[in-house]
Short mmCIF file of C-alpha atoms in Angstrom, two decimals:
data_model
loop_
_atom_site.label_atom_id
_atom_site.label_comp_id
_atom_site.label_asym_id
_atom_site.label_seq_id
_atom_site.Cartn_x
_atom_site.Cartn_y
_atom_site.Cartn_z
CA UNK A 68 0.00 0.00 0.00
CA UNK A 69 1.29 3.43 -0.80
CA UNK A 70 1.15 6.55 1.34
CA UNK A 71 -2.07 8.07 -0.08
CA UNK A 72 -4.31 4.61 0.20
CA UNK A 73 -2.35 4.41 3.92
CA UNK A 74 -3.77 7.89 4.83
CA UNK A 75 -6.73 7.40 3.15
CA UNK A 76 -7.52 3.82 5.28
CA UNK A 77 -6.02 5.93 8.00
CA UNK A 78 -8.87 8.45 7.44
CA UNK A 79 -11.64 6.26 6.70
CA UNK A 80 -10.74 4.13 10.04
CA UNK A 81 -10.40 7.14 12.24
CA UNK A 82 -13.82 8.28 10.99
CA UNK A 83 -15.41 5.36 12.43
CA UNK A 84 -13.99 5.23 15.71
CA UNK A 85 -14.88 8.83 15.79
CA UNK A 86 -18.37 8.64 14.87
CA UNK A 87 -19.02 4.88 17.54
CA UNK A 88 -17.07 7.14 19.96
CA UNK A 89 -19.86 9.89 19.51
CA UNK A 90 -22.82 7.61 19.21
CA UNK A 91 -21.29 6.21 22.60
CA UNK A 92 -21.24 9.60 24.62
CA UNK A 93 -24.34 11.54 23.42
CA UNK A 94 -26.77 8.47 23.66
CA UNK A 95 -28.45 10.51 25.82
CA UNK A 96 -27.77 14.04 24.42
CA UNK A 97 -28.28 15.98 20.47
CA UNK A 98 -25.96 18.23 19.83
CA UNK A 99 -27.12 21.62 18.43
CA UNK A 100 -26.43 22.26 14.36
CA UNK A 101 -26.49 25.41 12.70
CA UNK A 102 -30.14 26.46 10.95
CA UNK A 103 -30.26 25.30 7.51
CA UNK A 104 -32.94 27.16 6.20
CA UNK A 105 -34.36 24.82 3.49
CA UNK A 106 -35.06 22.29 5.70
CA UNK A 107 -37.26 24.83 7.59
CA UNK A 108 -38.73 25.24 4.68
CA UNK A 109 -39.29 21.75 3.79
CA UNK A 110 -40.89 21.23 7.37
CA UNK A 111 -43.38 23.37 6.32
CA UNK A 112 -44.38 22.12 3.25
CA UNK A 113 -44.32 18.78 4.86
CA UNK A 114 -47.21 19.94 7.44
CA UNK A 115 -49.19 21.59 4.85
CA UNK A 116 -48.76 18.62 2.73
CA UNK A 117 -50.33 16.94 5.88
CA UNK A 118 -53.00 19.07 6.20
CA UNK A 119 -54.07 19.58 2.62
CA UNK A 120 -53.88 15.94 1.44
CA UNK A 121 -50.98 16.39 -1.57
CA UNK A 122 -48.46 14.67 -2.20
CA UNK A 123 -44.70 15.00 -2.03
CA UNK A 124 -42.46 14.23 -5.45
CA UNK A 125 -38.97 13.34 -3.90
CA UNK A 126 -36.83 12.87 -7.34
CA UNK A 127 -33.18 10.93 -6.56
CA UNK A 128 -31.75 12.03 -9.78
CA UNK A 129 -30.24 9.79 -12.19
CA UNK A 130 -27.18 8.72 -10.29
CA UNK A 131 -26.23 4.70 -9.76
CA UNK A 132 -25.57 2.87 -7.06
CA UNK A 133 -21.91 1.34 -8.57
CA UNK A 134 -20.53 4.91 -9.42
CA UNK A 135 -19.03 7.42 -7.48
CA UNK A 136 -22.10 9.23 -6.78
CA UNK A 137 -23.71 6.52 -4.77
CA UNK A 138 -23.27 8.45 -1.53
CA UNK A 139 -25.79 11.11 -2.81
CA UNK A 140 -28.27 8.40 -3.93
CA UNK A 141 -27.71 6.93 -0.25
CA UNK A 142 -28.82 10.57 1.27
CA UNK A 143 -31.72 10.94 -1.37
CA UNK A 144 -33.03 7.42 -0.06
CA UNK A 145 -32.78 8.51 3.80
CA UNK A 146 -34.65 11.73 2.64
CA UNK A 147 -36.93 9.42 1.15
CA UNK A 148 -37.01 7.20 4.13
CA UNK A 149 -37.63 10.03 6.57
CA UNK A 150 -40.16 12.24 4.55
CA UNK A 151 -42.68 9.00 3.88
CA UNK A 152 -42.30 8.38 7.50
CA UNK A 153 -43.34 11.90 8.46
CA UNK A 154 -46.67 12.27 5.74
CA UNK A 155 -47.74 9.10 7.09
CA UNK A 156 -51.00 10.70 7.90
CA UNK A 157 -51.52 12.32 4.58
CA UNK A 158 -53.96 10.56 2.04
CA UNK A 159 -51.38 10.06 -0.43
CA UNK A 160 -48.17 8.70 -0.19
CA UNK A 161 -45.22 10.50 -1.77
CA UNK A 162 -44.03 9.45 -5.13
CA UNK A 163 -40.00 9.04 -6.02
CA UNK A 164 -38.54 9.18 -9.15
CA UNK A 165 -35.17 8.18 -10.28
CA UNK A 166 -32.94 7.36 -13.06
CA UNK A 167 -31.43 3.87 -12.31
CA UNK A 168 -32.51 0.57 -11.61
CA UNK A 169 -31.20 -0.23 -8.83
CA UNK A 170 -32.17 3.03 -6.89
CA UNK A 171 -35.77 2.64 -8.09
CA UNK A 172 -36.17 -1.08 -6.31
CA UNK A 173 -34.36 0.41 -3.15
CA UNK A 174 -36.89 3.78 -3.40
CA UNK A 175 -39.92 1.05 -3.45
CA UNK A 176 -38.19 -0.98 -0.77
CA UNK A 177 -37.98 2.49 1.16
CA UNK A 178 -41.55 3.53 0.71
CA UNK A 179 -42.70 0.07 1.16
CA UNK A 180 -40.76 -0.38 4.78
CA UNK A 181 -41.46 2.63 5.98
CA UNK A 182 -45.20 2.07 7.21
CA UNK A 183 -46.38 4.04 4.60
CA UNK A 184 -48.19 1.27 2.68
CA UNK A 185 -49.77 -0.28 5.43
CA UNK A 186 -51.45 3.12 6.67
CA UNK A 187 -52.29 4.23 3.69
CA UNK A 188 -54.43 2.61 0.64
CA UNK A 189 -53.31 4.44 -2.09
CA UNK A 190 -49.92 3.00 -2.24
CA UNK A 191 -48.76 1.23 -5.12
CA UNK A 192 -45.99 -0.16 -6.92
CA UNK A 193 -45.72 2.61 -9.26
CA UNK A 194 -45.08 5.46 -6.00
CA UNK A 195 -41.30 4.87 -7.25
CA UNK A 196 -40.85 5.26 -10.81
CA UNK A 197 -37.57 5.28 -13.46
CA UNK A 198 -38.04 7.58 -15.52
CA UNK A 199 -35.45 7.46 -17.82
CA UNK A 200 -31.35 6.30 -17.62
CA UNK A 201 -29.59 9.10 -19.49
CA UNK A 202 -29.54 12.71 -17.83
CA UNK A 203 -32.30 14.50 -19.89
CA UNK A 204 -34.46 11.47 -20.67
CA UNK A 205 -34.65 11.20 -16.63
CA UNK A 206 -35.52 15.04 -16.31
CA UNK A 207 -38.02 14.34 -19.30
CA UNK A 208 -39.76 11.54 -17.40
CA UNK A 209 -39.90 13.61 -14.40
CA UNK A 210 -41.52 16.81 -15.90
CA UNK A 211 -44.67 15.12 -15.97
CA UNK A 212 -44.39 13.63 -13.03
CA UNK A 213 -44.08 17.29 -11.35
CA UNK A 214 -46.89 18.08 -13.36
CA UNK A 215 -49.79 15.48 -13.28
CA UNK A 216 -49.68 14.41 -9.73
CA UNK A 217 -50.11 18.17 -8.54
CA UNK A 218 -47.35 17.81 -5.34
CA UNK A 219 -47.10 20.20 -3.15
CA UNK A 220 -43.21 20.39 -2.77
CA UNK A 221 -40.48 18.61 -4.64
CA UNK A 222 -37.38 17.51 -3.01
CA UNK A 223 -34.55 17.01 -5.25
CA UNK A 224 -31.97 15.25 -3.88
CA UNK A 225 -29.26 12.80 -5.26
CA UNK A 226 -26.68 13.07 -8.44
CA UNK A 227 -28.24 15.73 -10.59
CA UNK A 228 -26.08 17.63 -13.52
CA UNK A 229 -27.48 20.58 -15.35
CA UNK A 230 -30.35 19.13 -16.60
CA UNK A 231 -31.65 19.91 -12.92
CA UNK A 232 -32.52 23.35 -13.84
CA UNK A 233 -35.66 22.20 -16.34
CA UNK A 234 -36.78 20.22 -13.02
CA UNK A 235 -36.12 23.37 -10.64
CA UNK A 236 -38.07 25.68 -13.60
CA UNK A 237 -40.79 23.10 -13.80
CA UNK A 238 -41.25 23.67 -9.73
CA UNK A 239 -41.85 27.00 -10.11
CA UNK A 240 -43.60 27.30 -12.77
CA UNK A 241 -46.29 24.64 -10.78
CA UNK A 242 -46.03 27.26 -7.81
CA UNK A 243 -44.36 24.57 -5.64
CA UNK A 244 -41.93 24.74 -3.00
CA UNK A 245 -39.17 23.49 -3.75
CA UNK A 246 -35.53 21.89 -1.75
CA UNK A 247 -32.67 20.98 -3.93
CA UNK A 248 -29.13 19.34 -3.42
CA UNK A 249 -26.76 17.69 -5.61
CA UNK A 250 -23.35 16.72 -5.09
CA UNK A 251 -22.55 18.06 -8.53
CA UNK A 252 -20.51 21.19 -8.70
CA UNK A 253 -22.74 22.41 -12.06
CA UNK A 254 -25.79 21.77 -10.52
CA UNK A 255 -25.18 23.27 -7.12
CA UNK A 256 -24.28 26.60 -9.36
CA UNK A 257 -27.52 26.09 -10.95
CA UNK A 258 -29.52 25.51 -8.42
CA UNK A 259 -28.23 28.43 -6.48
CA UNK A 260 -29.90 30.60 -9.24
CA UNK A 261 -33.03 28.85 -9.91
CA UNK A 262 -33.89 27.55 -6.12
CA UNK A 263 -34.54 30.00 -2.89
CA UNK A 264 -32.41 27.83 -0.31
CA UNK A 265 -30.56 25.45 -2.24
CA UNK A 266 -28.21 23.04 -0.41
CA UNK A 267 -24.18 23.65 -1.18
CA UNK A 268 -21.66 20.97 -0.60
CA UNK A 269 -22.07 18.60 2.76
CA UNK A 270 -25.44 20.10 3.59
CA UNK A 271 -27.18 17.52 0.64
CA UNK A 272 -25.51 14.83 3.22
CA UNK A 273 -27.11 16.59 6.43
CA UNK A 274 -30.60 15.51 5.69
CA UNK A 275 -30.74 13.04 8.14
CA UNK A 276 -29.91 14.80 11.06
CA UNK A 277 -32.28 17.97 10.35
CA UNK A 278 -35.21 15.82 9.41
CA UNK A 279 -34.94 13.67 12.73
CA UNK A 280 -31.61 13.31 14.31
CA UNK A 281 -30.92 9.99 15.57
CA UNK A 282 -27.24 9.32 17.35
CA UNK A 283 -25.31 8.28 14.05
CA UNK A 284 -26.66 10.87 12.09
CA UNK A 285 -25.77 13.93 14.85
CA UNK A 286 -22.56 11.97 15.25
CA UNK A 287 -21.81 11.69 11.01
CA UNK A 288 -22.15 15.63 11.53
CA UNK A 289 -19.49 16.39 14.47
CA UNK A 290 -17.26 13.97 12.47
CA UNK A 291 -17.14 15.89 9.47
CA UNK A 292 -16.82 19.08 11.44
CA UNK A 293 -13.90 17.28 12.96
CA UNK A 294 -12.10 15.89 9.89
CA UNK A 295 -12.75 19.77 7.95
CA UNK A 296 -10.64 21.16 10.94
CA UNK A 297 -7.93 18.77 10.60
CA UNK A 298 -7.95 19.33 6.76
CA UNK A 299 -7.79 23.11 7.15
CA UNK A 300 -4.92 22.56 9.86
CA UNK A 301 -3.27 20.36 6.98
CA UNK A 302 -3.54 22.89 4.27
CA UNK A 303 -1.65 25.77 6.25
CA UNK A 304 0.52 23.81 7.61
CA UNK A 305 1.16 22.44 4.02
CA UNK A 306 0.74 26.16 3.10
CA UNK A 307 3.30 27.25 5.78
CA UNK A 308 5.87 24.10 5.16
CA UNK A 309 6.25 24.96 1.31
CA UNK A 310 6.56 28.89 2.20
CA UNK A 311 9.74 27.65 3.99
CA UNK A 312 11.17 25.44 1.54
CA UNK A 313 10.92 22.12 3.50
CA UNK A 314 8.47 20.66 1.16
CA UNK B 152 -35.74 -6.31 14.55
CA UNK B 153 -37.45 -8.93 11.85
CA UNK B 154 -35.27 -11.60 10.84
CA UNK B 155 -34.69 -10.87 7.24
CA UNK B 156 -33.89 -7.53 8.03
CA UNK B 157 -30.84 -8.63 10.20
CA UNK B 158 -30.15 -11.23 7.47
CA UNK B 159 -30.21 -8.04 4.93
CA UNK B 160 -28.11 -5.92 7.33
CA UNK B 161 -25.48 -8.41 7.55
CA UNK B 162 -24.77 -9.34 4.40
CA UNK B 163 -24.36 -5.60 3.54
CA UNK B 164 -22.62 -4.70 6.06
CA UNK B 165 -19.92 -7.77 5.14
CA UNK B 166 -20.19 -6.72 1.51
CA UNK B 167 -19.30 -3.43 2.19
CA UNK B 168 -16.55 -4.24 5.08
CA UNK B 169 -14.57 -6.49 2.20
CA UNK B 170 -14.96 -3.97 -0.18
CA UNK B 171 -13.87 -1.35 1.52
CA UNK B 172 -10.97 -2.93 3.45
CA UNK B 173 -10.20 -4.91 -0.08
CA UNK B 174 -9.55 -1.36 -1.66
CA UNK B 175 -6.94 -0.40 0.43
CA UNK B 176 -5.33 -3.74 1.81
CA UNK B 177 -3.67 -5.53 -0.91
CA UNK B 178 -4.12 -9.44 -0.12
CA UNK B 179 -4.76 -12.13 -2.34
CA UNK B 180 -7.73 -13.78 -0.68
CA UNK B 181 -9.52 -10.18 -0.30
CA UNK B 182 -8.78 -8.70 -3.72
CA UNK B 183 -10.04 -12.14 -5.16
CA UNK B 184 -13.47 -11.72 -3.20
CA UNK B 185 -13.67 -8.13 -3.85
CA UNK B 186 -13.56 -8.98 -7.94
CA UNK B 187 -16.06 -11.47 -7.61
CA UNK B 188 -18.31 -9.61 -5.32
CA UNK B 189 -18.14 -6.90 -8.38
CA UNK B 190 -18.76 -9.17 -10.83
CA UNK B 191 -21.91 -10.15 -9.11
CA UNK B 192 -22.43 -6.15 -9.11
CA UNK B 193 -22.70 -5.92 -12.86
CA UNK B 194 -24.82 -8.93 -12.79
CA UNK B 195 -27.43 -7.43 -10.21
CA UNK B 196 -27.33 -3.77 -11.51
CA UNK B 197 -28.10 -5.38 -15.22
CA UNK B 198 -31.22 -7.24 -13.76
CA UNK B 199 -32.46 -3.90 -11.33
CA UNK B 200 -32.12 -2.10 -15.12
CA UNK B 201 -34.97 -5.08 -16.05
CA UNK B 202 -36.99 -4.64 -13.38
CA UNK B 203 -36.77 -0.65 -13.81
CA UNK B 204 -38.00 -0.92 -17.55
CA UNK B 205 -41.03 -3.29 -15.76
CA UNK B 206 -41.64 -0.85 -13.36
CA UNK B 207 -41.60 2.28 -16.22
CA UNK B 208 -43.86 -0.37 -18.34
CA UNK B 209 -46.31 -0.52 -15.36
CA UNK B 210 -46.77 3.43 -14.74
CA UNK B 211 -47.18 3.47 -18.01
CA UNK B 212 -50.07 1.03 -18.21
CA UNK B 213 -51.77 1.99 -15.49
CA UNK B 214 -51.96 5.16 -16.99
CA UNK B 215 -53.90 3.89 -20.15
CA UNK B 216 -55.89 1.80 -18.29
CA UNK B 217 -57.16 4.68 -16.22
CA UNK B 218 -57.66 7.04 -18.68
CA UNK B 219 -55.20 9.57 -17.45
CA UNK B 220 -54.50 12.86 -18.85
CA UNK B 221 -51.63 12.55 -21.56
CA UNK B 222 -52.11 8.41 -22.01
CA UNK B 223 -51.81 8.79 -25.38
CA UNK B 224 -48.21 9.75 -25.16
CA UNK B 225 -47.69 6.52 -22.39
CA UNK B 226 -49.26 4.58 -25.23
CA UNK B 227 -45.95 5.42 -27.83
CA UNK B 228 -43.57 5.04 -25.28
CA UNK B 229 -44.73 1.69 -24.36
CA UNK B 230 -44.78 1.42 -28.43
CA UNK B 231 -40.91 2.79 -29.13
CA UNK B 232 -39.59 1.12 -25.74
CA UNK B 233 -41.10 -2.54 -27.26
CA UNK B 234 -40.05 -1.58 -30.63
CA UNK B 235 -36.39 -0.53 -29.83
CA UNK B 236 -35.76 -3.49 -27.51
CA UNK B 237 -37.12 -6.07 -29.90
CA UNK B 238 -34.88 -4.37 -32.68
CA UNK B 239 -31.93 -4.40 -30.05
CA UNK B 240 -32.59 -7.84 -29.18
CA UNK B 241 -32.75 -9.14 -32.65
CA UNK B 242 -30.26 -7.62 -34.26
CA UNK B 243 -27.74 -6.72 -31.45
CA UNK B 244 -27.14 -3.23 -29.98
CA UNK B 245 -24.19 -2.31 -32.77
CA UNK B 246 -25.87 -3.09 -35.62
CA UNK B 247 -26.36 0.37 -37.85
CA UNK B 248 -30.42 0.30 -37.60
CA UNK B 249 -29.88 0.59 -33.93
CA UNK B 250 -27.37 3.28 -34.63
CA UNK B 251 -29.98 5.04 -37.04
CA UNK B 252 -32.62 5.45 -34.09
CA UNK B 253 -29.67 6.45 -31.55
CA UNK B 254 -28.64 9.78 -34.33
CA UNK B 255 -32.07 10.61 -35.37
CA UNK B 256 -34.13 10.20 -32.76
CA UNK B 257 -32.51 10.35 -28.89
CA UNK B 258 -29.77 12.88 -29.88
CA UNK B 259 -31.81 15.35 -31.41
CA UNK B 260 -34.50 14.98 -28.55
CA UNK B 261 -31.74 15.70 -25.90
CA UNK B 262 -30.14 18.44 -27.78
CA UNK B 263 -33.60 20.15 -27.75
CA UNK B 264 -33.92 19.43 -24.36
CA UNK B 265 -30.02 20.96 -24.16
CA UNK B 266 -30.91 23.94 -25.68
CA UNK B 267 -33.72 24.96 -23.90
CA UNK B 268 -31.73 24.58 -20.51
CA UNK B 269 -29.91 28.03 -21.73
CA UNK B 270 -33.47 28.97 -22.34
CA UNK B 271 -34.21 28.07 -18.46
CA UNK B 272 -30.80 28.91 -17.21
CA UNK B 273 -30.72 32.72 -18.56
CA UNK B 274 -34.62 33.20 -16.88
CA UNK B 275 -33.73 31.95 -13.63
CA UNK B 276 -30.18 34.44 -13.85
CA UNK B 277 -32.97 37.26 -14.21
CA UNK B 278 -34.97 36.18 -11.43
CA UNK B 279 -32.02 35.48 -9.22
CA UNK B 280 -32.62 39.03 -8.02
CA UNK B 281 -36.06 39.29 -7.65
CA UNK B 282 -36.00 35.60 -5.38
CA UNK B 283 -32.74 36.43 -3.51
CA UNK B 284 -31.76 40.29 -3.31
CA UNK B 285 -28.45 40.48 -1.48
CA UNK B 286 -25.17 41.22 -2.31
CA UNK B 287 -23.78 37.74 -3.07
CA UNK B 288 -26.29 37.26 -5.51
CA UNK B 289 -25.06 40.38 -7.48
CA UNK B 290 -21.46 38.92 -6.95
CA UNK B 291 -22.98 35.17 -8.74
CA UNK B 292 -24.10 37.40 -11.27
CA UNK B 293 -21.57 39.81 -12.23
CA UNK B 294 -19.10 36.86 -11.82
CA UNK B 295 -20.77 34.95 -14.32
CA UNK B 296 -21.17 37.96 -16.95
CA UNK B 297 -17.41 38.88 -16.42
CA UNK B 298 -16.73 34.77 -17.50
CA UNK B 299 -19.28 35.26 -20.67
CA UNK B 300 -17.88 38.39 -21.69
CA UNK B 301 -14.21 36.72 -21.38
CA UNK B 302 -15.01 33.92 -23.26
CA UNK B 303 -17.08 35.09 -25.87
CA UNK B 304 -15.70 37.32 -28.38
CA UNK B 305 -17.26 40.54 -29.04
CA UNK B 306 -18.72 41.40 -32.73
CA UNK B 307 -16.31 43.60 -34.32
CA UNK B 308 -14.24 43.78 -31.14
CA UNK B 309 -13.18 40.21 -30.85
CA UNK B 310 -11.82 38.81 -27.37
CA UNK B 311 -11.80 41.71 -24.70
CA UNK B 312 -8.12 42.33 -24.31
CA UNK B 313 -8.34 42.62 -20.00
CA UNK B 314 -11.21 40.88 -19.66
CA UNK B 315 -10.29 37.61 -21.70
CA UNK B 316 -6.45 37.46 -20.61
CA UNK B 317 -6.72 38.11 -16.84
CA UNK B 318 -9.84 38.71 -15.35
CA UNK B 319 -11.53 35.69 -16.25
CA UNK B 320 -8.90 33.34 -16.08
CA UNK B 321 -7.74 34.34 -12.09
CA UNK B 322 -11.50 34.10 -11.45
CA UNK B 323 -11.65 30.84 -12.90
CA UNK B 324 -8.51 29.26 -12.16
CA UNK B 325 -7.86 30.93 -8.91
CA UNK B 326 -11.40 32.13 -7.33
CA UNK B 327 -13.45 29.88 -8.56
CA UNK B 328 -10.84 26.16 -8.34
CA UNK B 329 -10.63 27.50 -5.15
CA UNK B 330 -14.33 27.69 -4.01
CA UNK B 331 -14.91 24.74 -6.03
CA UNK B 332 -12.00 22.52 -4.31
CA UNK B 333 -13.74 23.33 -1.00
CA UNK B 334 -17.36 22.80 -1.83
CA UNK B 335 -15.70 19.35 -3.12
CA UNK B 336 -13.49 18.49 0.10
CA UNK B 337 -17.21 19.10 2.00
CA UNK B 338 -18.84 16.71 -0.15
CA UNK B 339 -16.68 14.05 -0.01
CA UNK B 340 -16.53 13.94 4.02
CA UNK B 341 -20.51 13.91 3.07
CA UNK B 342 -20.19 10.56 1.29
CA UNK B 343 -17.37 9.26 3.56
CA UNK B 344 -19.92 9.46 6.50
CA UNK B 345 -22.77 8.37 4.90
CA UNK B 346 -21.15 5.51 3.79
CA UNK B 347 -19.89 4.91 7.16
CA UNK B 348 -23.55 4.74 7.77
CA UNK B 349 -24.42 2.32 6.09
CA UNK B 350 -21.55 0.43 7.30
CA UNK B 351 -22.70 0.64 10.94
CA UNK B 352 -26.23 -0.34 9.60
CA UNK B 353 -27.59 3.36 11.17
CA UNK B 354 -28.82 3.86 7.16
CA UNK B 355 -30.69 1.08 5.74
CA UNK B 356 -31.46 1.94 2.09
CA UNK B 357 -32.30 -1.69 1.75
CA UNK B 358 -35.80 -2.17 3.37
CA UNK B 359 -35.27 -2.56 6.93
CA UNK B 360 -35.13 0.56 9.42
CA UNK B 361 -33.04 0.47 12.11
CA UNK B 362 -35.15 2.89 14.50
CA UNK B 363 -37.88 0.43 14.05
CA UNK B 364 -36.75 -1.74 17.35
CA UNK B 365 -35.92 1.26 19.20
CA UNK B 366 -39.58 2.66 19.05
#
């Protein structure tokens, strides 16, 4: 093993004892986070989507589960996970929408497990749909989607590109509210222009926590503030050591 | 906790364990499992592409069958999907026929859909303002007219001398790689916890949820 895969195990297995170490001492205790505003937002639309009997469109983008973008896919599914459990009482179960195979069984396996079929009747197989498996055929399927079912908020969370902007346009021209994260530098650019509170960088991974923080997730959050601190303390040091010629 | 859940949690949790400790640790016996446990990858993620084209057959059926708004259009995409796999089936993906209905039909449908994204993207500059009026939204914008008007030469002025040869490249190689390097660094510690996650079996994106027993 070289010195980069060393540091990068090194990383990855300091992580974890970091984030059981965290999940050990604040069983009891959640740390406070900084206010996100988007997901006070998406609280909101969540109650009135409650109240009025809509449903929500949660849309994974068209990322896979065996590339490199499987982490956002993983976040769009808690999102999922967490936002059928909380319109449990609503009349009509959310519907997701997503652009690979694999991610659609899991987002039927999410809606399925999370109580949501057996409270209410109108769930069916067809709550998670693929919609199509290149960028823009995905964002095509969607449109109508965002269009036909009349939700009352999209949530747009997973591997998105720039094709996320005809989705974010599509939002607003249905007078929806809508919360939008990808882990794609393009789109986040986008959707900072075309979104009121978009989510930039790590927040997309946050979800969890600000939805309903459970030990792992608060602890996932600490970890990362933990591991940006050491990288910032690594790049001026870095900074500092190649000022003074030693590296 | 039900029993196939565990059963589900397990496995993945393994899976993931020798795939992640296979990456980095460089031993015969692990790198052998880790290539076969990817080979059954491919295998699985070609049959959950099946059983995605079943499940975009059966939103589209249901939607004839109930008389929805816009069935007609369900009705030809049912029609091209059959069509194009029977062709693709028959006479393999690389034959020129399949190539045909690739060039003249798919591209020029996403390069529409391509072109009216700078349709989209140029409205939602101009409303940037009018949704979000503060002083970093007049920096996103005047940023990204200074990086048109550097790339784009002018009619009858060409490339603007300043403008092309040192404004826009130290905003884009220094400002912007910069900004962009640490939105990047904050989304991989994203997926590095979330898949540590999974690991733990906190996340299940695989049926089972763990805060089930606790309740």
């Amino acid at each position: 093993m070289n010195w980069v895969g060393l540091a990068g195990f090194g990383l990855v297995i300091l992580s974890a004892i970091l984030m059981a170490g965290l999940v050990f001492l604040r069983r009891k205790s959640t740390p406070a986070f900084r206010e996100i505003p988007a997901f006070a937002r998406l609280r909101k639309a969540i109650g009135l989507a409650v109240e009025e009997g809509s449903r929500l469109h949660i849309s994974l983008g068209r990322g896979g589960l065996t590339t490199p973008q499987s982490a956002a896919e993983l976040a769009g599914l808690e999102m999922l996970r967490r936002l059928s459990e909380l319109t449990a009482a609503s009349d009509r179960p959310p519907v997701a929408t997503s652009g690979d195979g694999a991610v659609t069984i899991l987002s039927q396996d999410t809606l399925l497990s999370s109580g949501q079929a057996a409270l209410s009747t109108g769930y069916g197989a067809t709550a998670a749909r693929l919609t199509g498996l290149t960028p823009f055929s995905y964002a095509a399927g969607a449109l109508p989607v965002m269009h036909d079912e009349n939700p009352s908020a999209n949530v747009l969370m997973g591997n998105f590109g720039v094709e996320v902007a005809l989705l974010t346009d599509a939002a607003e021209r249905g007078n929806t509210s809508t919360l939008a994260g990808s882990d794609n530098l393009p789109a986040q650019a986008i959707l900072y222009a075309s979104v009121q509170d978009p989510l930039i960088g790590e927040e997309l991974y946050a979800a969890g926590t600000y939805l309903k923080a459970r030990p792992f997730h608060s602890a996932s959050l600490t970890v990362q503030d933990i591991l940006r601190w050491l990288i910032v303390i690594g790049i001026l040091v870095g900074a500092l050591l190649k000022l003074a010629g030693v590296l | 906790m039900k029993l196939k859940g565990l059963f589900s949690a397990v496995i993945a949790i393994a899976t993931g364990l020798v795939m992640l400790v296979g990456y980095f640790v460089e031993l015969p016996i692990l790198v052998n499992l880790r290539i076969t446990i990817l080979n059954w990858v491919i295998i699985l993620a070609a049959v959950a592409l099946f059983l995605g084209l079943f499940n975009l057959l059966a939103v589209h059926t249901k939607k004839i069958r109930s008389k929805e708004k816009g069935g007609i259009y369900s009705l030809i995409l049912i029609f091209s999907l059959l069509i194009t796999l029977i062709i693709g089936l028959w006479l393999r993906p690389d034959h020129a026929l399949m190539a045909l209905i690739f060039k003249t039909i798919q591209l020029p449908v996403e390069t529409s859909l391509m072109a009216m994204l700078a349709v989209t993207l140029t409205y939602a500059s101009i409303r940037l303002l009018r949704r979000r009026n503060n002083l970093i939204s007049v920096i996103f914008l005047v940023t990204a007219l200074l990086i048109l008007l550097g790339t784009v030469p002018l009619p009858f002025v060409g490339h603007v001398p300043i403008l092309g040869d040192l404004i826009r490249p130290f905003i884009a190689q220094v400002l912007a790689a910069a900004g962009a390097r640490g939105i990047l660094i904050g989304v991989a510690l994203g997926s590095l916890t979330t898949g540590l996650r999974v690991l733990f079996g906190a996340d299940r994106p695989y049926g089972s949820d763990p805060s089930r027993g606790e309740k």
